[in-house]
Amino acid sequence: MGDTEYKLIEEMLPLLVADEDDEFTPEQRESAHKFKKFLDHLPGGFFIYRADKSEELLYANMALVRMFECDSIKEFAEFTGRSFKGMVYSEDYDAVEKSITQQIMGDNSDNLDYVEYRILTKKGNMRYVEDYGHFVQTNVGDIYYVFITDATVKTTMRQRDVLQKLEIIEGLSDNYDSILYVDLDTDSVVPYRMSKRLVKQFDGEVKAKPFSWVAEDFVNSWVHPDDQQTIREALSPEYIRRMLQDDRSFYVNFKCLYESELQYMQLRVVDVKNNGHVSQVVIGSRNIEDEIKQEMQQKNLVERALEDARIANNAKNTFLSNMSHDMRTPLNALFGYLGLAKKNIGDSEAMSKYLDSINNAGKQLLDLVDKVLEISYLDSKDFHFTEEPCSLIDIIKETCDELAPLAKKKKIDFTLDCPPEAHPEVYADKEQIKNVLMNIASNAVKYTGKGGKVNFLVEEIPSASSEFAAFRFVVTDTGIGISPSALEKIFDPFEREQNSTHSGVFGSGLGLTIAKQIVESMGGSITAQSELGVGSTFTVVLSFRLSEKKETIEDTDDVEAFVKGKKILVVEDNEINLEIETELLEDLGIIVEPAENGQIAVDKMKVAKPGEYLFILMDIQMPVMDGWEATEAIRSLDNPKLANIPIIALSANAFESDKRQSAKTGMNAHLNKPIDIPVLLDSVQNIVMKKKK
Ligand code: ADP
């Protein structure tokens, strides 16, 4: 403070604080009066009080009196008790005192202080004030003279601003367990929110601390040794500044040790004030345990999906290579025997042998194609079971009868244990049941060496409902057996223990997959036990709805005699197929009338005499008009005797949906290509002959 200021205070102070009756010269009184007037006209409050315990107010200007909503200096003096303490709102007083003392005592050569506090006016209104004080030692003692301004509007605005900011931070940082406000320039940090860990660094108090110290102590106290160096670096001002040069924020993940428990944490550093260089940042830390777990779960899922895809791909490749091998085997045989047949065309004995072999190879190929088709059909949504009354005993007997020749050839002791008292009549999908039983029984015969044993046991087991009967079908053999690893995957598609070269038996590796799919779709189960070199046991358990006893329709009519000499319409666009079919049918004494497509067949029917054709054998896929359209056209002919002619589909379209479509258009049966004469005759017997009766 300059000398002039001192002089003025030295001179004026006694006058300002003087009583009326104090001895002063008229000049002194005059200048004191002018000075008081000047002070009263100041736009802000001004007062002087003693810098001792009494804090006695020595002077107050009118602006201060008005600030306290008092009418006169007297009223103000009474209201405040003539002391500084009486001016300050009681709750703020201690903090104000402490702050003033600290500022004056501290490194403050100017003896200036600045405090903010609240005052309560005479009318009971709360105001915020800013107090600029000056401590001076004078001839009337140590005093403070103070300028005071009303900062209520400013403070409430600021508070609202701060509150809003806090609310925003609160809202956005919900999952951050600690938030620090860091000033990199002054190396200070204030906690806005403290986690259980940070309580240690801040002694649980919201106060400023040196940031470098807090960072180092935090790293040493909590961060896992693996990550200490990383976090130490991430919290260094140089690193923070570098990372925030172009971006608003960055984060680093780390492991933390809290109460000897490992936690996954993340620190996020956000640039909040950038005066040309990064100065103030907010650092938040949060637990990312759940995210890490989720990430890991997702990673595992992806890895598992990749692994599944790899396994599926391998299985597919193995399947394709087995398939191509298994297709080549009969194809090679086919071409080989064709070559031999050509060479020995005159040798009828050799020819017949070759043709048999060609026939066998063709059957193998057909079996393979059928199975692949069947599995995709079972997988499709078209698949559904048909339920019809049937005899389980008949199905089992048929299966065993069909296998008997092969078993006999291999000198296998093939026995059937089938108790006569079992419920023989049930509702079931006969074809599919036979498919399953045939598969496991034929495998038993196929994979059992000469002189081995195969037993087919059927037993009725207790059923949960009287309307249903449950059965166990057990096929046991003394064959080659299956290794444990192959047994595990025996029902999986595309899996075969060895390809046909190794096992010496032709197979697609799809039979058991198909069997399992059928059995499980029917609500049953299929299991396998086996020991290499000892034998295998396949067990199927199924429940069936019971049916009343079936009337036995004994049909003794000779179908071959029935068809002999009859004329049929064969609708087929493929020349080779037509030739083969014609030859086979003509062998039965049937007269074949060909039609190249559906349209020609319809035209022929239009001009046919009723009963001219016994039935129509109709291909489906044909140019001009297909078999279904032709059937619909024939069924709508005017003459009912022509319109109702039996029509049997003979088609390569073997899906259930195709069969349904055939039935829908009015066909009487749907047979699969290539033509199988016994099957055809069966159909003729069922459809044409019964219709005739
Ligand atoms: P495949 O057409 O190859 O016989 P399957 O699905 O019916 O196809 O059988 C798959 C594989 O299971 C066979 O290739 C064979 O290795 C093995 N297998 C099935 N049944 C038996 C059995 N009774 N004894 C030994 N091995 C068997």
XYZ file of C-alpha atoms and ligand atoms in Angstrom:
720
model
C 0.000 0.000 0.000
C 1.248 3.437 -0.934
C 2.017 6.137 1.622
C -0.792 8.417 0.426
C -3.398 5.799 1.208
C -2.017 5.406 4.689
C -2.052 9.138 5.185
C -5.649 9.461 4.097
C -6.779 6.651 6.398
C -4.659 8.016 9.258
C -6.332 11.381 8.831
C -9.843 10.366 8.008
C -10.320 7.380 10.247
C -10.522 9.265 13.515
C -12.988 11.648 11.919
C -15.087 8.853 10.444
C -15.369 7.015 13.686
C -15.587 10.131 15.834
C -18.466 10.973 18.114
C -20.302 14.304 17.864
C -18.649 15.690 20.953
C -15.072 14.761 19.993
C -12.739 17.736 19.714
C -12.075 18.581 16.054
C -11.445 21.744 14.201
C -14.232 23.063 11.955
C -12.018 22.328 8.917
C -11.524 18.800 10.050
C -15.256 18.375 10.591
C -15.947 19.834 7.151
C -13.633 17.471 5.314
C -14.900 14.491 7.364
C -18.447 15.449 6.386
C -17.484 15.625 2.706
C -15.724 12.301 2.927
C -18.729 10.611 4.593
C -20.998 12.063 1.900
C -18.705 10.728 -0.728
C -18.710 7.289 0.922
C -22.500 7.321 1.262
C -22.793 7.894 -2.459
C -20.635 4.960 -3.376
C -22.630 2.409 -5.354
C -21.520 -0.447 -3.065
C -21.280 -1.036 0.648
C -18.300 0.166 2.664
C -17.566 -0.452 6.299
C -14.749 -0.475 8.823
C -14.446 -2.825 11.781
C -11.856 -3.602 14.392
C -9.494 -6.473 13.659
C -9.809 -7.823 17.160
C -12.126 -10.184 18.965
C -14.851 -7.567 19.331
C -14.984 -7.019 15.546
C -16.664 -3.726 16.433
C -18.119 -1.878 13.478
C -16.557 1.569 13.377
C -18.200 2.828 10.245
C -20.842 1.760 7.701
C -21.967 3.716 4.634
C -25.579 4.135 3.535
C -25.257 1.618 0.702
C -24.514 -1.042 3.320
C -27.455 0.148 5.438
C -29.692 -0.215 2.384
C -28.230 -3.638 1.615
C -29.463 -4.769 5.037
C -32.859 -3.192 4.306
C -32.506 -0.852 7.288
C -33.881 2.719 7.237
C -31.132 4.420 9.209
C -27.634 3.900 10.452
C -29.084 3.587 13.925
C -31.388 0.788 12.910
C -28.471 -0.949 11.173
C -26.298 -0.579 14.293
C -28.993 -2.095 16.435
C -29.700 -4.899 13.989
C -26.075 -5.976 13.681
C -25.134 -5.290 17.293
C -22.434 -2.995 15.869
C -20.199 -5.963 14.976
C -18.962 -7.704 11.850
C -20.113 -11.006 13.360
C -23.631 -9.569 13.505
C -23.511 -8.908 9.783
C -22.548 -12.397 8.611
C -25.157 -15.152 8.373
C -24.376 -17.369 11.358
C -23.860 -20.571 9.362
C -21.199 -18.937 7.211
C -19.405 -17.044 9.969
C -16.786 -19.683 10.961
C -15.755 -20.344 7.379
C -15.503 -16.599 6.686
C -13.354 -16.001 9.755
C -11.095 -18.918 8.916
C -10.708 -17.804 5.348
C -9.918 -14.195 6.232
C -7.343 -15.223 8.827
C -5.723 -17.660 6.394
C -5.551 -15.024 3.662
C -4.117 -12.325 5.893
C -1.739 -14.671 7.714
C -0.657 -16.426 4.590
C 1.767 -15.248 1.996
C -0.134 -11.996 1.383
C 2.011 -8.901 1.516
C -0.938 -6.734 0.379
C -3.052 -7.736 3.411
C -6.060 -8.167 1.143
C -8.732 -10.791 1.488
C -11.722 -11.902 -0.472
C -14.668 -13.812 0.978
C -18.187 -14.663 -0.037
C -20.946 -15.129 2.482
C -24.613 -14.732 3.084
C -26.336 -11.994 5.041
C -29.846 -11.923 6.463
C -31.540 -8.513 6.024
C -33.721 -6.801 8.564
C -36.731 -7.951 6.531
C -35.492 -11.540 6.688
C -34.212 -11.800 3.093
C -31.107 -13.833 2.348
C -28.499 -12.141 0.138
C -25.158 -13.321 -1.160
C -22.335 -10.808 -0.829
C -18.760 -10.483 -2.045
C -16.442 -8.951 0.524
C -13.114 -7.331 -0.460
C -11.303 -6.600 2.822
C -8.078 -4.769 3.654
C -6.245 -5.180 6.921
C -4.448 -2.069 8.195
C -2.710 -1.061 11.361
C -3.605 2.535 12.267
C -3.395 5.005 15.123
C -6.875 3.877 16.205
C -5.777 0.245 16.234
C -5.807 -2.710 13.814
C -8.754 -2.468 11.475
C -10.357 -3.946 8.373
C -11.947 -1.689 5.880
C -14.183 -3.502 3.519
C -15.948 -3.023 0.219
C -18.983 -5.203 -0.092
C -21.243 -5.883 -3.093
C -24.505 -7.702 -3.466
C -23.766 -10.835 -5.526
C -27.136 -12.547 -5.057
C -28.112 -12.548 -8.734
C -24.646 -13.576 -9.858
C -24.408 -16.334 -7.245
C -27.810 -17.813 -7.903
C -27.071 -17.784 -11.615
C -23.751 -19.473 -10.977
C -25.333 -21.969 -8.613
C -28.028 -22.790 -11.105
C -25.366 -23.255 -13.715
C -23.319 -25.475 -11.440
C -26.392 -27.439 -10.410
C -27.347 -27.968 -14.010
C -23.848 -29.087 -14.835
C -23.842 -31.424 -11.861
C -27.166 -32.862 -12.895
C -25.871 -33.426 -16.383
C -22.721 -35.059 -15.092
C -24.808 -37.134 -12.693
C -27.076 -38.239 -15.487
C -24.345 -39.077 -17.901
C -21.949 -40.621 -15.465
C -24.354 -42.889 -13.694
C -22.120 -45.913 -14.053
C -18.900 -44.152 -13.103
C -18.051 -44.919 -9.498
C -15.569 -42.077 -9.261
C -15.198 -38.772 -11.035
C -12.247 -36.429 -10.633
C -11.779 -32.900 -11.847
C -8.137 -32.416 -12.720
C -6.249 -29.231 -13.492
C -3.118 -30.316 -15.290
C -1.622 -26.819 -15.254
C -1.749 -26.482 -11.480
C -1.378 -30.232 -10.793
C -4.495 -30.328 -8.676
C -7.391 -32.750 -8.491
C -10.784 -32.427 -6.802
C -13.014 -35.463 -6.433
C -16.566 -34.964 -7.527
C -17.505 -38.563 -6.732
C -15.316 -41.039 -4.835
C -15.264 -44.783 -5.178
C -14.489 -46.951 -2.155
C -10.922 -47.018 -3.389
C -10.458 -43.262 -3.847
C -11.644 -42.570 -0.302
C -8.109 -43.549 0.707
C -6.426 -40.921 -1.494
C -8.772 -38.103 -0.410
C -9.310 -39.140 3.233
C -12.986 -39.265 2.287
C -13.133 -35.475 1.898
C -13.987 -33.361 -1.101
C -10.806 -31.343 -1.257
C -8.082 -30.490 -3.714
C -4.949 -32.628 -3.762
C -1.856 -32.712 -5.955
C -2.858 -34.775 -8.962
C 0.587 -36.349 -9.430
C 0.521 -37.636 -5.863
C -3.075 -38.979 -6.098
C -2.277 -40.738 -9.387
C 0.842 -42.409 -8.039
C -0.794 -43.422 -4.774
C -3.816 -44.789 -6.646
C -1.612 -46.875 -8.952
C 0.422 -48.271 -6.066
C -2.570 -48.973 -3.851
C -5.059 -50.462 -6.267
C -3.837 -51.257 -9.742
C -2.847 -54.833 -10.494
C 0.964 -55.115 -10.935
C 0.476 -56.170 -14.591
C -1.156 -52.848 -15.403
C 0.620 -50.432 -13.064
C 3.046 -49.116 -15.648
C 0.283 -48.599 -18.210
C -1.915 -46.646 -15.803
C 0.995 -44.635 -14.445
C 1.735 -43.544 -17.975
C -1.920 -43.008 -18.866
C -2.282 -40.600 -15.941
C 0.795 -38.554 -16.745
C -0.013 -35.014 -18.021
C 2.185 -35.558 -21.092
C 0.292 -38.691 -22.086
C -3.117 -37.133 -21.395
C -2.222 -34.090 -23.467
C -0.937 -36.239 -26.302
C -4.069 -38.411 -26.327
C -6.406 -35.426 -26.165
C -4.635 -33.476 -28.855
C -7.128 -34.514 -31.520
C -9.794 -36.320 -29.542
C -12.192 -35.181 -26.867
C -11.630 -38.294 -24.744
C -9.766 -41.576 -24.419
C -9.975 -44.595 -22.184
C -7.759 -47.311 -20.827
C -8.816 -50.631 -19.315
C -7.019 -52.168 -16.381
C -7.276 -54.734 -13.673
C -7.725 -53.625 -10.116
C -7.276 -55.359 -6.813
C -9.891 -54.528 -4.241
C -10.107 -56.558 -1.035
C -7.971 -59.169 -2.828
C -10.627 -59.465 -5.517
C -9.774 -58.893 -9.164
C -11.947 -56.308 -10.886
C -11.936 -55.099 -14.468
C -11.986 -51.323 -14.612
C -11.920 -48.568 -17.162
C -10.554 -45.033 -16.840
C -12.014 -42.458 -19.194
C -10.332 -39.102 -19.552
C -12.364 -36.237 -21.036
C -11.061 -32.848 -22.073
C -13.306 -30.197 -20.443
C -11.336 -26.995 -20.820
C -8.874 -26.395 -23.550
C -7.254 -22.957 -23.706
C -5.156 -23.730 -26.706
C -3.634 -26.554 -24.729
C -5.217 -29.295 -22.647
C -5.541 -27.912 -19.117
C -8.593 -29.302 -17.357
C -9.854 -32.827 -17.652
C -12.416 -35.031 -15.987
C -11.342 -38.572 -15.190
C -13.999 -41.177 -14.525
C -13.486 -44.763 -13.515
C -16.027 -47.537 -13.803
C -16.311 -51.260 -13.392
C -16.517 -53.072 -16.714
C -16.820 -56.585 -15.305
C -20.184 -57.225 -16.986
C -19.049 -55.873 -20.333
C -15.893 -57.982 -20.227
C -17.930 -61.060 -19.345
C -20.391 -60.323 -22.129
C -17.569 -59.741 -24.571
C -16.002 -63.029 -23.542
C -19.319 -64.843 -23.847
C -19.807 -63.411 -27.306
C -16.285 -64.386 -28.247
C -16.954 -67.907 -26.996
C -20.189 -68.052 -28.949
C -18.492 -66.942 -32.123
C -15.657 -69.392 -31.547
C -18.132 -72.195 -30.928
C -20.110 -71.281 -34.045
C -16.885 -71.265 -36.044
C -15.923 -74.613 -34.573
C -19.377 -76.021 -35.367
C -19.110 -74.688 -38.893
C -15.653 -76.229 -39.203
C -16.906 -79.591 -37.917
C -19.935 -79.409 -40.210
C -17.691 -78.524 -43.098
C -15.320 -81.389 -42.327
C -18.234 -83.777 -42.016
C -19.602 -82.520 -45.312
C -16.234 -82.942 -47.012
C -15.858 -86.443 -45.586
C -19.381 -87.222 -46.687
C -18.786 -85.897 -50.182
C -15.571 -87.850 -50.548
C -17.283 -91.021 -49.230
C -20.263 -90.356 -51.447
C -18.196 -89.786 -54.507
C -16.303 -92.982 -53.701
C -19.516 -94.873 -53.100
C -21.013 -93.547 -56.300
C -17.932 -94.368 -58.273
C -17.878 -97.966 -57.047
C -21.184 -99.006 -58.631
C -20.540 -96.715 -61.612
C -17.191 -98.389 -62.233
C -18.892 -101.761 -61.954
C -21.607 -100.580 -64.316
C -19.187 -99.404 -66.980
C -16.872 -102.350 -66.428
C -19.628 -104.918 -66.927
C -21.059 -102.936 -69.848
C -17.640 -103.187 -71.532
C -17.491 -106.910 -70.834
C -21.036 -107.388 -72.061
C -20.241 -105.606 -75.311
C -17.217 -107.841 -75.817
C -19.172 -111.022 -75.092
C -22.409 -110.137 -76.784
C -22.781 -113.629 -78.233
C -22.125 -115.473 -74.970
C -25.569 -115.547 -73.390
C -24.412 -117.155 -70.129
C -21.725 -114.522 -69.560
C -24.150 -111.814 -70.712
C -26.724 -112.808 -68.140
C -24.056 -112.677 -65.397
C -22.916 -109.223 -66.519
C -26.461 -107.923 -66.728
C -27.100 -109.157 -63.176
C -24.018 -107.294 -62.017
C -25.105 -104.171 -63.902
C -28.493 -104.483 -62.261
C -26.897 -104.732 -58.793
C -24.664 -101.741 -59.384
C -27.671 -99.727 -60.570
C -29.603 -100.695 -57.438
C -26.728 -99.546 -55.242
C -26.680 -96.197 -56.977
C -30.409 -95.867 -56.684
C -30.231 -96.695 -52.983
C -27.693 -93.953 -52.472
C -29.729 -91.363 -54.339
C -32.889 -92.453 -52.496
C -31.230 -92.049 -49.102
C -29.848 -88.594 -49.827
C -33.234 -87.590 -51.099
C -34.959 -89.080 -48.091
C -32.773 -87.278 -45.587
C -33.400 -83.940 -47.211
C -37.089 -84.784 -47.319
C -37.116 -85.660 -43.598
C -35.410 -82.333 -42.941
C -37.958 -80.440 -45.009
C -41.180 -79.025 -43.672
C -43.070 -81.156 -46.152
C -42.455 -84.225 -44.067
C -45.294 -85.646 -42.030
C -46.404 -89.111 -40.984
C -49.468 -90.860 -42.242
C -51.318 -93.001 -39.730
C -53.112 -96.111 -40.902
C -54.190 -99.311 -39.203
C -51.496 -101.915 -39.637
C -50.062 -105.036 -38.110
C -46.684 -104.710 -36.475
C -46.179 -108.455 -36.727
C -46.681 -108.220 -40.492
C -44.148 -105.401 -40.772
C -41.575 -107.348 -38.773
C -42.186 -110.524 -40.711
C -41.911 -108.698 -44.028
C -38.626 -107.181 -42.892
C -37.210 -110.522 -41.809
C -38.457 -112.244 -44.972
C -36.715 -109.686 -47.139
C -33.463 -110.180 -45.251
C -33.665 -113.933 -45.081
C -32.053 -114.607 -48.490
C -28.951 -112.530 -47.636
C -28.742 -114.067 -44.157
C -29.059 -117.498 -45.648
C -26.372 -116.738 -48.199
C -24.033 -115.653 -45.384
C -25.060 -118.672 -43.307
C -26.188 -116.326 -40.563
C -28.437 -117.746 -37.879
C -31.239 -115.168 -38.185
C -33.916 -115.583 -35.495
C -37.071 -113.676 -34.628
C -38.490 -113.449 -31.088
C -41.960 -112.095 -31.394
C -44.497 -112.953 -28.677
C -47.875 -113.815 -30.229
C -49.798 -112.146 -27.404
C -48.426 -108.686 -28.202
C -50.904 -106.073 -29.478
C -50.529 -106.733 -33.130
C -52.863 -104.107 -34.565
C -51.859 -100.464 -34.235
C -52.151 -97.162 -36.023
C -48.794 -96.333 -37.567
C -46.929 -95.129 -40.612
C -46.203 -98.595 -41.912
C -43.692 -97.471 -44.508
C -41.623 -95.451 -42.070
C -41.654 -98.162 -39.356
C -40.486 -100.665 -41.892
C -37.850 -98.217 -43.058
C -36.416 -97.979 -39.514
C -36.561 -101.703 -38.705
C -35.209 -102.656 -42.101
C -32.314 -100.287 -41.594
C -31.100 -101.708 -38.308
C -31.858 -105.332 -39.205
C -30.173 -105.072 -42.596
C -27.109 -103.445 -40.982
C -26.950 -106.385 -38.566
C -26.960 -108.847 -41.459
C -24.614 -106.671 -43.543
C -22.030 -106.235 -40.806
C -22.091 -109.808 -39.499
C -19.684 -112.282 -40.971
C -20.420 -115.768 -42.230
C -21.781 -118.092 -39.582
C -22.687 -115.251 -37.204
C -25.952 -114.677 -35.352
C -28.600 -112.030 -35.676
C -31.618 -111.883 -33.399
C -34.646 -109.671 -33.824
C -36.586 -109.357 -30.565
C -39.900 -107.570 -30.288
C -41.572 -107.116 -26.919
C -44.455 -105.092 -25.678
C -43.538 -102.925 -22.723
C -45.836 -101.114 -20.269
C -47.486 -98.095 -21.836
C -48.423 -94.844 -20.126
C -51.919 -94.969 -21.587
C -54.368 -97.770 -22.342
C -54.991 -96.209 -25.725
C -51.372 -96.736 -26.670
C -49.098 -99.763 -26.837
C -45.343 -99.407 -26.406
C -42.875 -101.733 -28.057
C -39.195 -102.425 -27.818
C -37.457 -103.685 -30.964
C -33.990 -105.078 -30.262
C -31.672 -106.242 -33.020
C -28.572 -108.033 -31.738
C -25.745 -109.348 -33.871
C -22.397 -111.029 -33.407
C -20.843 -108.941 -36.183
C -17.775 -106.772 -36.557
C -18.903 -104.297 -33.895
C -18.319 -100.551 -33.778
C -15.441 -98.660 -32.169
C -16.370 -96.374 -29.229
C -15.438 -93.240 -31.191
C -17.580 -94.273 -34.164
C -20.403 -95.318 -31.831
C -20.540 -91.782 -30.442
C -21.318 -90.358 -33.865
C -23.192 -93.305 -35.310
C -26.462 -91.377 -35.728
C -24.874 -88.203 -37.054
C -25.404 -87.441 -40.702
C -22.482 -87.880 -43.045
C -20.649 -90.144 -40.562
C -19.456 -93.607 -41.446
C -16.937 -95.588 -39.511
C -15.054 -96.448 -42.658
C -15.908 -96.025 -46.262
C -17.045 -99.001 -48.241
C -13.503 -99.972 -49.246
C -12.523 -100.561 -45.622
C -15.645 -102.240 -44.346
C -16.114 -104.083 -47.600
C -19.795 -103.222 -47.442
C -21.527 -100.658 -49.543
C -23.373 -97.951 -47.621
C -24.157 -94.268 -47.574
C -23.727 -93.695 -43.834
C -27.172 -92.125 -43.851
C -29.381 -95.070 -42.929
C -29.075 -94.641 -39.170
C -29.456 -90.882 -39.411
C -32.709 -91.405 -41.253
C -33.807 -94.039 -38.722
C -33.099 -91.746 -35.771
C -34.867 -88.834 -37.392
C -37.980 -90.941 -38.020
C -38.011 -92.551 -34.570
C -37.554 -89.244 -32.761
C -40.203 -87.543 -34.872
C -42.564 -90.318 -33.751
C -41.664 -89.574 -30.122
C -39.576 -92.715 -29.699
C -35.916 -93.428 -29.051
C -33.117 -95.323 -30.725
C -29.883 -96.375 -29.003
C -26.865 -98.481 -29.862
C -24.390 -100.579 -27.871
C -21.452 -102.253 -29.434
C -18.070 -103.812 -28.898
C -15.504 -104.162 -31.634
C -15.206 -107.775 -32.763
C -18.010 -108.927 -30.457
C -21.196 -107.476 -31.895
C -23.811 -104.744 -31.691
C -27.270 -104.180 -30.279
C -29.651 -101.550 -31.621
C -32.772 -100.808 -29.585
C -35.798 -98.869 -30.779
C -38.654 -97.957 -28.460
C -41.901 -96.672 -29.967
C -45.504 -96.142 -28.881
C -48.469 -96.627 -31.178
C -52.124 -95.779 -30.961
C -54.134 -98.977 -30.796
C -56.469 -99.910 -33.599
C -59.308 -102.327 -33.791
C -58.578 -105.617 -35.410
C -58.134 -105.294 -39.126
C -60.398 -107.239 -41.423
C -58.161 -109.458 -43.483
C -58.817 -108.914 -47.100
C -57.385 -111.931 -48.759
C -56.896 -111.095 -52.348
C -56.168 -114.206 -54.256
C -56.735 -112.721 -57.711
C -53.879 -113.218 -60.081
C -52.914 -109.722 -61.112
C -50.559 -110.820 -63.853
C -53.364 -112.767 -65.490
C -55.620 -109.759 -65.043
C -53.379 -107.315 -66.880
C -52.410 -109.664 -69.684
C -53.746 -108.499 -73.035
C -55.053 -105.196 -71.605
C -54.197 -101.843 -73.152
C -52.796 -99.009 -71.086
C -51.798 -95.436 -71.883
C -48.187 -94.703 -70.986
C -47.525 -90.960 -70.861
C -43.768 -90.352 -70.967
C -41.677 -87.745 -72.763
C -38.287 -89.429 -72.303
C -37.624 -91.843 -75.134
C -35.286 -94.171 -73.212
C -37.668 -94.387 -70.258
C -40.541 -95.076 -72.613
C -38.559 -97.809 -74.306
C -37.630 -99.535 -71.018
C -41.136 -99.186 -69.578
C -42.736 -100.439 -72.800
C -40.462 -103.462 -72.890
C -41.115 -104.393 -69.247
C -44.868 -103.884 -69.604
C -45.022 -105.782 -72.868
C -43.246 -108.653 -71.094
C -46.403 -108.890 -68.965
C -48.516 -109.036 -72.074
C -49.750 -105.467 -71.668
C -50.413 -103.436 -74.809
C -48.743 -100.077 -74.481
C -50.186 -96.945 -76.095
C -47.592 -94.195 -75.794
C -48.268 -90.489 -75.374
C -45.367 -88.009 -75.458
C -46.854 -85.457 -73.122
C -49.937 -84.615 -71.083
C -51.693 -82.818 -73.911
C -51.417 -85.828 -76.240
C -52.714 -88.081 -73.443
C -55.732 -85.818 -72.885
C -56.410 -85.752 -76.624
C -56.207 -89.539 -76.791
C -58.572 -89.891 -73.833
C -61.075 -87.539 -75.444
C -61.406 -89.871 -78.425
C -61.019 -93.142 -76.477
C -63.859 -95.599 -76.006
C -64.827 -96.094 -72.375
C -62.792 -99.011 -70.998
C -60.356 -98.890 -73.929
C -57.455 -98.360 -71.523
C -57.220 -100.300 -68.285
C -55.350 -97.422 -66.654
C -52.913 -94.587 -67.376
C -49.283 -94.620 -66.296
C -48.463 -90.934 -66.107
C -45.099 -89.140 -65.876
C -45.229 -85.794 -64.046
C -42.562 -83.537 -65.505
C -43.234 -83.194 -69.206
C -43.161 -80.445 -71.816
C -46.378 -78.855 -73.168
C -48.580 -80.227 -70.369
C -47.375 -81.939 -67.197
C -48.918 -85.020 -65.573
C -50.874 -83.101 -62.926
C -52.484 -80.753 -65.460
C -53.291 -83.701 -67.720
C -54.903 -85.579 -64.820
C -57.047 -82.568 -63.960
C -58.083 -82.256 -67.608
C -58.966 -85.964 -67.827
C -60.881 -85.874 -64.526
C -63.030 -83.085 -65.927
C -63.988 -84.905 -69.154
C -67.743 -85.082 -69.708
C -67.977 -88.845 -69.918
C -67.569 -90.153 -66.349
C -66.409 -93.539 -67.603
C -63.450 -91.809 -69.258
C -63.003 -89.205 -66.540
C -62.681 -91.818 -63.795
C -59.994 -93.954 -65.403
C -57.376 -95.072 -62.835
C -54.250 -92.912 -63.188
C -50.972 -94.034 -61.627
C -48.146 -91.480 -61.456
C -44.669 -92.771 -62.273
C -42.317 -89.996 -61.421
C -38.852 -88.926 -60.341
C -40.529 -86.362 -58.041
C -40.353 -88.424 -54.865
C -41.135 -85.867 -52.149
C -44.173 -86.183 -49.945
C -45.358 -82.832 -51.317
C -45.286 -84.318 -54.822
C -47.300 -87.292 -53.642
C -49.801 -84.945 -52.056
C -50.045 -82.923 -55.248
C -50.684 -86.125 -57.219
C -53.472 -87.088 -54.844
C -54.886 -83.577 -55.011
C -55.128 -83.575 -58.786
C -56.984 -86.886 -58.649
C -54.291 -89.486 -59.310
C -54.891 -92.852 -57.662
C -51.290 -93.700 -56.799
C -47.832 -92.197 -56.981
C -44.927 -94.534 -57.771
C -41.277 -93.614 -57.935
C -39.101 -94.059 -60.990
C -37.533 -96.262 -62.204
C -40.458 -98.525 -62.894
C -40.628 -101.450 -60.496
C -42.976 -104.095 -61.971
C -43.940 -105.861 -58.682
C -44.762 -102.484 -57.086
C -46.767 -101.472 -60.120
C -48.670 -104.746 -60.071
C -49.395 -104.220 -56.398
C -50.914 -100.854 -57.201
C -52.895 -102.285 -60.070
C -54.236 -104.955 -57.732
C -55.200 -102.379 -55.095
C -56.588 -99.738 -57.370
C -57.731 -101.215 -60.634
C -58.806 -104.708 -59.606
C -60.591 -103.684 -56.390
C -62.334 -100.937 -58.273
C -63.510 -103.510 -60.763
C -64.981 -105.745 -58.082
P -24.595 -97.510 -44.098
O -25.452 -97.269 -45.277
O -23.181 -97.094 -44.282
O -24.767 -98.835 -43.491
P -25.793 -96.558 -41.662
O -26.160 -95.197 -41.230
O -26.869 -97.575 -41.663
O -25.127 -96.402 -43.073
O -24.630 -97.040 -40.725
C -23.538 -96.196 -40.489
C -22.322 -96.970 -40.131
O -22.517 -97.602 -38.870
C -22.027 -98.104 -41.076
O -21.249 -97.658 -42.158
C -21.248 -99.063 -40.175
O -19.888 -98.678 -40.124
C -21.855 -98.830 -38.805
N -22.843 -99.864 -38.425
C -24.182 -99.761 -38.443
N -24.784 -100.878 -37.975
C -23.793 -101.717 -37.640
C -23.746 -103.052 -37.084
N -24.861 -103.735 -36.779
N -22.528 -103.586 -36.890
C -21.397 -102.920 -37.192
N -21.378 -101.684 -37.716
C -22.542 -101.084 -37.937
